[in-house]
Amino acid sequence: MTVKRDYYEVLGVQKSASLDEVKKAYRELALKFHPDRVPHEKKKEAEEKFKDISEAYAVLSDSNKRALYDQHGHAGIDQRYAQEDIFKGADFNSVFQDLGNFGFGGGLFEEIFSDLGYDFFSSSGRGGGRGSRRRGRDLQISVEITLEEAARGVEKTITVPRYEVCSACSGTGARPGTKKTACPQCRGSGRSVSGAGGFYIQQACPRCGGEGAVIQSPCHECNGQGKLKVTRKIKVKIPAGVDNGSNLRVRGEGEAGQAAHGDLYVIIEVVAHELFKRHGNDILIEASVGLTKAILGGDIIVPTLSGKVDMRIPPGTQSGSLFRLKGKGIVDVHSRNMGDQLVRVNVEIPRRLTSQQRSAIEEFARLSNEGTRNSFADKIKKTFR
């Protein structure tokens, strides 16, 4: 009589391991010991280990089964789902129905088989062969737009190279007037089922690629591929508020498949602006202001994404002061709330003065009790007296 190993030991995890830790351990072991990934001389050993880790995962990933196992051990698990009973006979439908009851199928189990290039063969008909190949491939393309276009939205015509259904053979790949014939290897099923040690999996038939049929007389236009590479011009509406790296999905504009086109993903690249800097939905701009206007206050003309506006600055404005123009930024693409424009004022100090300007400044300094010489040193002295 064979004594089963502890499930936690099989997966190499602690009894306190979380579900994520159990999944991670199972994924690593399943990919390591899958019979198709080991040398031929180690295949038998790998099959046994693969069955053990799959059985352990089926129990430890199910909270109810795990509770029973923790309390009663192997005896706590319903014996009608035991591995020896599951894998008897060659009726694939009943085999995988039992697998589903035991905890296999779906989720991580199917993810791992997908990583290995397989489809899970279940009684529900999910996965496998022809169904997984009916949709065309998705495409991705980058489009450059200006900041102004990002702010207001724009429609762009982009050039997309892609494969489309061959018009000569209507996508069959067979020469007009001829038809595909059933694949002699899979007999039209599109599936190649293999198994060992009672464990059965399926993948697309290598002869027909999962189509279930082969071409005897290829189409001259597409050489039997059923598709031709063409270049299409597609109009894409880019909404206001998109940012650099935004991803737009255009349904049905990818490559052709047997039943439907894939999708086109448009990646937005916003070109850097010479005046404006974007911070989320706000816009920042630097504005230079003359010395007298900074002292006396007044209006200045400020460029915005929607045109020039007048902005009043108060008397005594300091260099580096920040002012806000409400609603002059960029709209949020999701909430539709409008951002603001921030204006940072930089006061320009004249580098050269005429004699009259110098006299005026000196008079101003005198009236302000601010000497033109040693004023900074005088202030330091006063500070430390």
XYZ file of C-alpha atoms in Angstrom:
385
model
C 0.000 0.000 0.000
C 1.388 3.420 -1.014
C 1.500 6.039 1.731
C 0.760 9.539 0.471
C 3.176 12.306 1.328
C 2.028 15.346 3.255
C 0.546 17.867 0.813
C 2.454 20.779 2.355
C 5.680 18.817 1.989
C 4.859 17.993 -1.635
C 4.549 21.695 -2.497
C 7.408 22.711 -0.208
C 5.379 25.239 1.807
C 4.645 25.746 5.498
C 1.289 24.790 6.991
C 0.666 28.500 7.582
C 1.324 29.354 3.913
C -1.081 31.801 2.287
C -3.059 30.977 -0.859
C -0.679 33.129 -2.934
C 2.298 31.188 -1.563
C 0.576 27.895 -2.410
C -0.148 29.126 -5.967
C 3.429 30.327 -6.445
C 4.877 27.019 -5.270
C 2.536 25.018 -7.491
C 3.282 27.109 -10.584
C 7.038 26.691 -10.148
C 6.814 22.936 -9.552
C 4.268 22.321 -12.333
C 6.453 24.058 -14.890
C 9.533 22.236 -13.595
C 8.119 18.688 -13.582
C 5.749 18.754 -16.532
C 6.506 15.545 -18.485
C 6.972 17.434 -21.743
C 9.748 19.570 -20.245
C 12.082 16.848 -18.963
C 14.440 14.433 -20.747
C 12.877 11.185 -21.938
C 14.666 9.072 -19.322
C 13.137 11.164 -16.517
C 9.616 11.337 -17.959
C 8.157 8.544 -15.780
C 9.463 10.127 -12.576
C 8.235 13.561 -13.694
C 4.738 12.179 -14.381
C 4.453 10.885 -10.815
C 5.695 14.144 -9.318
C 3.404 16.168 -11.542
C 0.379 14.160 -10.409
C 1.405 14.527 -6.751
C 1.842 18.308 -6.868
C -1.402 18.762 -8.843
C -3.318 16.705 -6.287
C -1.730 18.660 -3.426
C -2.593 21.981 -5.034
C -6.200 20.923 -5.696
C -6.658 20.397 -1.957
C -4.593 23.241 -0.476
C -6.009 25.864 -2.862
C -9.577 25.063 -1.771
C -10.399 26.482 1.661
C -12.959 23.764 2.498
C -10.760 20.847 1.423
C -7.760 22.408 3.133
C -9.685 22.708 6.419
C -10.696 19.037 6.221
C -7.138 18.023 5.400
C -5.679 20.075 8.261
C -8.093 18.440 10.687
C -8.216 14.841 9.454
C -5.332 14.450 7.034
C -5.813 12.430 3.853
C -8.781 10.647 5.399
C -10.657 13.926 5.523
C -10.757 14.260 1.747
C -13.692 12.657 -0.070
C -12.293 9.459 -1.534
C -14.419 9.610 -4.674
C -12.108 12.383 -5.798
C -8.940 10.425 -5.063
C -6.398 10.433 -7.863
C -6.529 6.665 -8.399
C -10.265 6.865 -9.188
C -10.030 9.961 -11.362
C -7.623 8.610 -13.912
C -9.252 5.244 -14.611
C -10.473 4.589 -18.145
C -10.035 6.496 -21.383
C -13.263 8.504 -21.397
C -11.751 11.988 -21.634
C -14.989 13.827 -20.865
C -15.613 11.942 -17.621
C -11.933 12.183 -16.674
C -11.884 15.947 -16.861
C -15.316 16.347 -15.329
C -13.889 14.530 -12.299
C -10.853 16.807 -12.456
C -13.166 19.798 -12.250
C -14.888 18.297 -9.193
C -11.543 17.612 -7.585
C -10.455 21.208 -8.013
C -8.635 21.209 -11.315
C -9.496 23.289 -14.353
C -9.752 27.069 -14.617
C -7.666 29.734 -12.892
C -4.022 28.950 -12.210
C -4.271 25.401 -13.599
C -5.254 26.679 -17.044
C -2.719 29.523 -16.826
C 0.103 27.019 -16.385
C -1.041 24.906 -19.322
C -1.316 28.084 -21.375
C 2.328 28.855 -20.474
C 3.214 25.383 -21.742
C 1.339 25.933 -25.002
C -1.661 23.723 -24.222
C -5.416 24.199 -23.976
C -7.208 22.459 -21.108
C -9.513 19.702 -22.383
C -12.765 19.808 -20.424
C -16.264 18.417 -20.766
C -17.634 21.946 -21.105
C -15.847 22.335 -24.424
C -13.715 25.284 -23.300
C -10.309 25.750 -24.837
C -8.701 23.826 -27.608
C -7.886 23.918 -31.252
C -9.983 26.037 -33.504
C -11.871 28.248 -31.052
C -8.745 29.913 -29.672
C -7.596 31.006 -33.130
C -10.686 32.759 -34.425
C -9.790 36.312 -33.369
C -7.109 38.308 -35.157
C -3.951 39.670 -33.562
C -4.006 43.011 -31.730
C -1.761 45.781 -33.064
C -0.051 48.727 -31.404
C 1.043 52.029 -32.938
C 2.370 55.333 -31.543
C 0.988 58.743 -32.550
C 2.580 62.129 -31.820
C 0.354 65.092 -30.962
C 0.992 68.621 -29.720
C 0.072 69.864 -26.260
C -2.630 72.043 -27.839
C -4.121 68.963 -29.521
C -4.000 67.063 -26.240
C -5.860 69.935 -24.562
C -8.716 70.256 -27.040
C -8.833 66.763 -28.597
C -8.105 65.974 -32.218
C -8.880 63.506 -34.994
C -5.814 61.926 -36.573
C -5.487 59.823 -39.695
C -2.888 57.136 -39.061
C -1.324 54.595 -41.374
C -1.603 51.016 -40.153
C 0.101 48.063 -41.876
C -1.798 44.874 -41.100
C -2.889 41.509 -42.454
C -6.383 41.239 -43.885
C -8.409 38.396 -45.352
C -7.318 37.517 -48.879
C -10.071 38.582 -51.268
C -9.143 35.950 -53.835
C -9.794 32.939 -51.582
C -12.014 34.674 -48.977
C -9.533 33.707 -46.301
C -9.607 29.948 -46.854
C -6.052 29.834 -48.210
C -7.210 27.399 -50.880
C -7.121 28.151 -54.586
C -10.492 29.465 -55.835
C -12.640 26.516 -56.903
C -10.986 24.144 -54.425
C -11.619 23.394 -50.752
C -9.693 22.383 -47.697
C -9.715 18.722 -46.773
C -9.907 17.138 -43.338
C -6.538 16.863 -41.613
C -5.357 13.230 -41.811
C -3.498 13.484 -38.484
C -6.302 14.763 -36.224
C -9.165 13.631 -38.526
C -10.660 17.103 -38.533
C -10.797 17.673 -34.764
C -7.963 20.213 -34.692
C -6.741 18.632 -31.456
C -3.820 16.463 -30.562
C -4.445 14.623 -27.280
C -1.572 13.012 -25.426
C -1.239 11.502 -22.004
C 0.804 9.325 -19.779
C 0.365 7.890 -16.328
C -3.346 8.631 -16.425
C -2.938 12.375 -17.054
C -4.295 13.674 -20.363
C -3.768 17.036 -22.015
C -4.404 18.419 -25.449
C -2.842 20.946 -27.789
C -3.480 22.184 -31.298
C -2.759 19.599 -33.961
C 0.813 20.215 -35.245
C -0.148 19.228 -38.797
C -3.058 21.636 -39.309
C -2.302 24.168 -36.557
C -5.660 23.521 -34.887
C -7.710 24.193 -38.018
C -8.880 20.625 -38.479
C -8.256 20.945 -42.234
C -5.321 21.172 -44.625
C -4.864 22.857 -47.994
C -4.013 20.711 -51.010
C -3.974 23.570 -53.592
C -2.805 26.880 -52.056
C -4.176 30.208 -53.264
C -1.753 31.983 -55.605
C -2.446 35.429 -54.108
C -1.703 34.631 -50.468
C 0.307 31.402 -50.863
C -2.191 29.533 -48.711
C -2.021 31.932 -45.767
C -5.555 33.246 -46.231
C -4.278 36.771 -45.500
C -2.433 39.538 -47.304
C -0.466 42.435 -45.814
C -2.033 45.785 -46.660
C -1.724 49.366 -45.458
C -4.843 51.143 -44.229
C -5.491 54.756 -43.295
C -7.629 54.871 -40.162
C -9.185 57.912 -38.508
C -8.766 57.965 -34.746
C -10.570 60.414 -32.461
C -8.256 61.415 -29.626
C -10.251 62.864 -26.706
C -9.333 66.075 -24.918
C -7.204 65.562 -21.829
C -5.012 62.660 -22.957
C -1.485 62.657 -21.566
C 1.830 61.261 -22.680
C 1.590 57.462 -22.645
C -2.228 57.348 -22.815
C -3.500 54.178 -24.461
C -6.525 54.288 -26.773
C -8.246 51.105 -27.918
C -9.822 51.082 -31.384
C -11.959 47.971 -31.623
C -11.805 45.841 -34.740
C -8.896 47.655 -36.386
C -6.261 45.004 -35.657
C -5.382 42.101 -37.893
C -7.975 39.818 -39.427
C -8.842 36.493 -37.838
C -11.131 33.673 -38.899
C -14.135 35.203 -37.150
C -13.140 38.766 -36.186
C -10.427 41.380 -36.334
C -8.230 42.080 -33.357
C -8.022 45.558 -31.834
C -5.690 48.476 -32.479
C -4.003 50.134 -29.496
C -2.891 53.725 -30.083
C -0.160 54.989 -27.749
C -0.184 58.781 -27.383
C 3.106 60.703 -27.390
C 2.665 64.389 -26.494
C 5.494 66.515 -27.895
C 7.212 68.802 -25.359
C 6.070 72.451 -25.630
C 8.511 75.366 -25.800
C 6.454 77.538 -23.396
C 4.144 75.334 -21.324
C 4.919 72.569 -18.884
C 2.186 70.146 -17.892
C 1.638 68.972 -14.317
C -1.355 66.630 -14.319
C -4.201 68.798 -15.604
C -2.495 72.089 -14.715
C -0.260 74.102 -17.028
C 2.775 76.120 -15.875
C 4.295 79.046 -17.740
C 7.067 81.522 -16.882
C 6.301 85.237 -17.445
C 8.842 88.050 -17.364
C 7.806 91.371 -15.789
C 9.654 94.685 -15.785
C 10.902 96.176 -12.533
C 8.542 99.154 -12.516
C 5.471 97.022 -13.243
C 6.436 94.624 -10.461
C 6.713 97.601 -8.087
C 3.659 99.540 -9.242
C 1.458 96.655 -10.420
C -0.453 96.498 -13.685
C -1.629 94.246 -16.488
C 0.526 91.820 -18.445
C -0.372 89.699 -21.497
C -0.083 85.957 -20.844
C -0.325 83.214 -23.519
C -2.633 80.268 -22.765
C -3.544 77.124 -24.679
C -6.679 78.895 -25.885
C -5.123 82.269 -26.767
C -3.667 85.329 -25.054
C -5.308 86.853 -21.950
C -4.707 89.912 -19.755
C -3.591 89.195 -16.203
C -3.307 91.825 -13.464
C -0.422 91.660 -11.011
C -0.584 93.553 -7.732
C 1.902 96.282 -6.664
C 4.996 94.916 -4.967
C 4.997 91.590 -6.794
C 8.115 89.600 -5.913
C 10.123 87.572 -8.387
C 8.985 83.936 -8.308
C 5.410 84.783 -7.295
C 2.848 82.282 -8.592
C -0.550 83.306 -9.964
C -3.457 81.088 -10.991
C -5.676 81.443 -14.063
C -8.721 79.390 -13.179
C -9.923 76.920 -15.812
C -7.120 77.633 -18.274
C -5.471 74.221 -17.924
C -6.388 70.845 -19.441
C -9.598 68.898 -18.893
C -9.392 65.624 -16.972
C -10.097 62.848 -19.473
C -12.116 60.884 -16.897
C -13.827 63.357 -14.542
C -14.026 66.178 -17.144
C -12.909 68.649 -14.460
C -10.852 71.548 -15.823
C -7.316 72.222 -14.676
C -5.754 75.678 -14.154
C -2.857 77.602 -15.627
C -0.146 78.660 -13.199
C 1.905 81.746 -14.067
C 5.286 82.178 -12.370
C 6.391 85.824 -12.519
C 10.090 86.570 -12.918
C 11.070 90.212 -12.307
C 13.625 91.490 -14.821
C 16.404 93.654 -13.372
C 17.931 95.978 -15.989
C 21.601 95.298 -16.651
C 22.422 98.849 -17.861
C 21.010 102.191 -16.711
C 21.107 105.628 -18.293
C 22.296 108.499 -16.143
C 18.710 109.638 -15.657
C 17.574 106.129 -14.643
C 20.474 105.839 -12.226
C 19.665 109.192 -10.662
C 16.028 108.146 -10.300
C 17.009 104.890 -8.613
C 19.397 106.665 -6.265
C 16.656 109.161 -5.359
C 14.304 106.268 -4.731
C 16.891 104.625 -2.472
C 17.356 107.909 -0.567
C 13.633 108.368 -0.087
C 13.438 104.749 1.074
C 16.267 105.323 3.582
C 18.258 102.745 1.668
C 21.827 103.880 0.979
C 23.429 102.941 -2.263
C 26.690 101.961 -0.586
C 27.305 99.433 2.152
C 23.546 99.076 2.685
C 23.837 95.298 3.068
C 26.730 95.617 5.495
C 24.809 98.244 7.500
C 21.858 95.874 7.812
C 24.144 93.115 9.115
C 25.625 95.494 11.692
C 22.159 96.514 12.864
C 21.140 92.883 13.166
C 24.007 91.946 15.484
C 24.098 95.050 17.661
